[in-house]
Amino acid sequence: MMNLKMITYKLNDIQFLVDAKTNEEAIQKAIHANCNAHLLNEFDSGKDKKDIKNNTNYTVENIKSIEELFFICHFKECIGIDNYETIVYLY
């Protein structure tokens, strides 16, 4: 059974769709993907890197229905996949 969760990075509203059993695991996957995305563009400052790794800058929402998943896949812009386990979306 999949446990899909949508994680939002509150500082720029980028979102991460992950399969994770707990919210903490979901946030860690989002942080990993967010760090990888920023490494491509370099961090603007040490503060950016610190903010990205701060768990409190993320919110978690459970994906409860196939309709929600359809909406995400159909109407949001996918910008990448991290480690074949996290899909990154623009909000």
JSON list of C-alpha atoms in Angstrom, two decimals:
[
{"chain": "A", "resi": 1, "resn": "MET", "atom": "CA", "xyz": [0.00, 0.00, 0.00]},
{"chain": "A", "resi": 2, "resn": "MET", "atom": "CA", "xyz": [1.26, 3.46, -0.86]},
{"chain": "A", "resi": 3, "resn": "ASN", "atom": "CA", "xyz": [1.19, 6.31, 1.62]},
{"chain": "A", "resi": 4, "resn": "LEU", "atom": "CA", "xyz": [1.31, 9.34, -0.65]},
{"chain": "A", "resi": 5, "resn": "LYS", "atom": "CA", "xyz": [2.00, 12.71, 0.91]},
{"chain": "A", "resi": 6, "resn": "MET", "atom": "CA", "xyz": [2.40, 16.18, -0.57]},
{"chain": "A", "resi": 7, "resn": "ILE", "atom": "CA", "xyz": [5.04, 18.23, 1.19]},
{"chain": "A", "resi": 8, "resn": "THR", "atom": "CA", "xyz": [5.18, 21.99, 0.66]},
{"chain": "A", "resi": 9, "resn": "TYR", "atom": "CA", "xyz": [8.30, 24.06, 1.32]},
{"chain": "A", "resi": 10, "resn": "LYS", "atom": "CA", "xyz": [6.66, 27.16, 2.79]},
{"chain": "A", "resi": 11, "resn": "LEU", "atom": "CA", "xyz": [9.40, 29.62, 1.81]},
{"chain": "A", "resi": 12, "resn": "ASN", "atom": "CA", "xyz": [8.79, 29.30, -1.94]},
{"chain": "A", "resi": 13, "resn": "ASP", "atom": "CA", "xyz": [5.78, 26.92, -2.20]},
{"chain": "A", "resi": 14, "resn": "ILE", "atom": "CA", "xyz": [7.62, 24.23, -4.17]},
{"chain": "A", "resi": 15, "resn": "GLN", "atom": "CA", "xyz": [5.97, 20.85, -3.55]},
{"chain": "A", "resi": 16, "resn": "PHE", "atom": "CA", "xyz": [7.19, 17.28, -3.27]},
{"chain": "A", "resi": 17, "resn": "LEU", "atom": "CA", "xyz": [5.06, 14.16, -3.78]},
{"chain": "A", "resi": 18, "resn": "VAL", "atom": "CA", "xyz": [6.46, 11.22, -1.83]},
{"chain": "A", "resi": 19, "resn": "ASP", "atom": "CA", "xyz": [5.55, 7.74, -0.64]},
{"chain": "A", "resi": 20, "resn": "ALA", "atom": "CA", "xyz": [6.33, 7.68, 3.09]},
{"chain": "A", "resi": 21, "resn": "LYS", "atom": "CA", "xyz": [4.92, 5.99, 6.15]},
{"chain": "A", "resi": 22, "resn": "THR", "atom": "CA", "xyz": [5.47, 8.95, 8.48]},
{"chain": "A", "resi": 23, "resn": "ASN", "atom": "CA", "xyz": [5.42, 12.71, 8.13]},
{"chain": "A", "resi": 24, "resn": "GLU", "atom": "CA", "xyz": [9.04, 12.87, 9.32]},
{"chain": "A", "resi": 25, "resn": "GLU", "atom": "CA", "xyz": [10.14, 10.43, 6.59]},
{"chain": "A", "resi": 26, "resn": "ALA", "atom": "CA", "xyz": [8.20, 12.47, 4.03]},
{"chain": "A", "resi": 27, "resn": "ILE", "atom": "CA", "xyz": [9.87, 15.71, 5.13]},
{"chain": "A", "resi": 28, "resn": "GLN", "atom": "CA", "xyz": [13.32, 14.12, 4.99]},
{"chain": "A", "resi": 29, "resn": "LYS", "atom": "CA", "xyz": [12.69, 12.99, 1.41]},
{"chain": "A", "resi": 30, "resn": "ALA", "atom": "CA", "xyz": [11.51, 16.50, 0.51]},
{"chain": "A", "resi": 31, "resn": "ILE", "atom": "CA", "xyz": [14.57, 18.07, 2.15]},
{"chain": "A", "resi": 32, "resn": "HIS", "atom": "CA", "xyz": [16.84, 15.73, 0.17]},
{"chain": "A", "resi": 33, "resn": "ALA", "atom": "CA", "xyz": [15.12, 16.63, -3.11]},
{"chain": "A", "resi": 34, "resn": "ASN", "atom": "CA", "xyz": [15.09, 20.34, -2.24]},
{"chain": "A", "resi": 35, "resn": "CYS", "atom": "CA", "xyz": [18.82, 20.32, -1.45]},
{"chain": "A", "resi": 36, "resn": "ASN", "atom": "CA", "xyz": [19.57, 18.54, -4.74]},
{"chain": "A", "resi": 37, "resn": "ALA", "atom": "CA", "xyz": [17.49, 21.07, -6.68]},
{"chain": "A", "resi": 38, "resn": "HIS", "atom": "CA", "xyz": [19.31, 23.97, -5.01]},
{"chain": "A", "resi": 39, "resn": "LEU", "atom": "CA", "xyz": [22.73, 22.42, -5.60]},
{"chain": "A", "resi": 40, "resn": "LEU", "atom": "CA", "xyz": [22.07, 22.74, -9.32]},
{"chain": "A", "resi": 41, "resn": "ASN", "atom": "CA", "xyz": [21.58, 26.50, -8.88]},
{"chain": "A", "resi": 42, "resn": "GLU", "atom": "CA", "xyz": [23.90, 26.92, -5.87]},
{"chain": "A", "resi": 43, "resn": "PHE", "atom": "CA", "xyz": [22.63, 28.23, -2.57]},
{"chain": "A", "resi": 44, "resn": "ASP", "atom": "CA", "xyz": [22.27, 32.01, -2.42]},
{"chain": "A", "resi": 45, "resn": "SER", "atom": "CA", "xyz": [23.63, 32.03, 1.13]},
{"chain": "A", "resi": 46, "resn": "GLY", "atom": "CA", "xyz": [24.32, 29.88, 4.15]},
{"chain": "A", "resi": 47, "resn": "LYS", "atom": "CA", "xyz": [20.89, 30.96, 5.40]},
{"chain": "A", "resi": 48, "resn": "ASP", "atom": "CA", "xyz": [19.23, 29.35, 2.36]},
{"chain": "A", "resi": 49, "resn": "LYS", "atom": "CA", "xyz": [20.87, 26.01, 3.12]},
{"chain": "A", "resi": 50, "resn": "LYS", "atom": "CA", "xyz": [19.90, 26.28, 6.78]},
{"chain": "A", "resi": 51, "resn": "ASP", "atom": "CA", "xyz": [16.29, 27.16, 5.88]},
{"chain": "A", "resi": 52, "resn": "ILE", "atom": "CA", "xyz": [16.01, 24.24, 3.47]},
{"chain": "A", "resi": 53, "resn": "LYS", "atom": "CA", "xyz": [17.15, 21.77, 6.13]},
{"chain": "A", "resi": 54, "resn": "ASN", "atom": "CA", "xyz": [14.76, 23.15, 8.78]},
{"chain": "A", "resi": 55, "resn": "ASN", "atom": "CA", "xyz": [11.83, 20.71, 9.24]},
{"chain": "A", "resi": 56, "resn": "THR", "atom": "CA", "xyz": [9.53, 23.51, 10.42]},
{"chain": "A", "resi": 57, "resn": "ASN", "atom": "CA", "xyz": [9.65, 25.12, 6.96]},
{"chain": "A", "resi": 58, "resn": "TYR", "atom": "CA", "xyz": [7.64, 22.20, 5.52]},
{"chain": "A", "resi": 59, "resn": "THR", "atom": "CA", "xyz": [4.01, 21.19, 5.74]},
{"chain": "A", "resi": 60, "resn": "VAL", "atom": "CA", "xyz": [2.64, 17.72, 5.03]},
{"chain": "A", "resi": 61, "resn": "GLU", "atom": "CA", "xyz": [-0.71, 16.82, 3.51]},
{"chain": "A", "resi": 62, "resn": "ASN", "atom": "CA", "xyz": [-1.91, 13.24, 3.05]},
{"chain": "A", "resi": 63, "resn": "ILE", "atom": "CA", "xyz": [-3.20, 12.36, -0.41]},
{"chain": "A", "resi": 64, "resn": "LYS", "atom": "CA", "xyz": [-6.46, 10.63, 0.47]},
{"chain": "A", "resi": 65, "resn": "SER", "atom": "CA", "xyz": [-8.07, 9.90, -2.86]},
{"chain": "A", "resi": 66, "resn": "ILE", "atom": "CA", "xyz": [-7.40, 9.04, -6.45]},
{"chain": "A", "resi": 67, "resn": "GLU", "atom": "CA", "xyz": [-9.11, 12.32, -7.38]},
{"chain": "A", "resi": 68, "resn": "GLU", "atom": "CA", "xyz": [-6.50, 14.30, -5.45]},
{"chain": "A", "resi": 69, "resn": "LEU", "atom": "CA", "xyz": [-3.72, 12.35, -7.17]},
{"chain": "A", "resi": 70, "resn": "PHE", "atom": "CA", "xyz": [-5.31, 12.99, -10.56]},
{"chain": "A", "resi": 71, "resn": "PHE", "atom": "CA", "xyz": [-5.47, 16.73, -9.84]},
{"chain": "A", "resi": 72, "resn": "ILE", "atom": "CA", "xyz": [-1.80, 16.80, -8.85]},
{"chain": "A", "resi": 73, "resn": "CYS", "atom": "CA", "xyz": [-0.66, 14.86, -11.91]},
{"chain": "A", "resi": 74, "resn": "HIS", "atom": "CA", "xyz": [-2.89, 16.71, -14.34]},
{"chain": "A", "resi": 75, "resn": "PHE", "atom": "CA", "xyz": [-2.74, 20.34, -13.21]},
{"chain": "A", "resi": 76, "resn": "LYS", "atom": "CA", "xyz": [0.64, 20.84, -11.54]},
{"chain": "A", "resi": 77, "resn": "GLU", "atom": "CA", "xyz": [3.90, 21.30, -13.40]},
{"chain": "A", "resi": 78, "resn": "CYS", "atom": "CA", "xyz": [6.35, 18.49, -12.66]},
{"chain": "A", "resi": 79, "resn": "ILE", "atom": "CA", "xyz": [9.91, 19.80, -12.70]},
{"chain": "A", "resi": 80, "resn": "GLY", "atom": "CA", "xyz": [11.82, 16.66, -11.78]},
{"chain": "A", "resi": 81, "resn": "ILE", "atom": "CA", "xyz": [12.28, 13.41, -9.90]},
{"chain": "A", "resi": 82, "resn": "ASP", "atom": "CA", "xyz": [14.80, 12.87, -7.10]},
{"chain": "A", "resi": 83, "resn": "ASN", "atom": "CA", "xyz": [16.21, 9.37, -6.51]},
{"chain": "A", "resi": 84, "resn": "TYR", "atom": "CA", "xyz": [13.16, 7.83, -8.18]},
{"chain": "A", "resi": 85, "resn": "GLU", "atom": "CA", "xyz": [11.19, 8.40, -4.96]},
{"chain": "A", "resi": 86, "resn": "THR", "atom": "CA", "xyz": [10.25, 12.08, -4.87]},
{"chain": "A", "resi": 87, "resn": "ILE", "atom": "CA", "xyz": [8.41, 13.99, -7.58]},
{"chain": "A", "resi": 88, "resn": "VAL", "atom": "CA", "xyz": [9.01, 17.74, -7.50]},
{"chain": "A", "resi": 89, "resn": "TYR", "atom": "CA", "xyz": [6.21, 20.14, -8.52]},
{"chain": "A", "resi": 90, "resn": "LEU", "atom": "CA", "xyz": [5.87, 23.86, -8.92]},
{"chain": "A", "resi": 91, "resn": "TYR", "atom": "CA", "xyz": [2.92, 25.18, -6.93]}
]
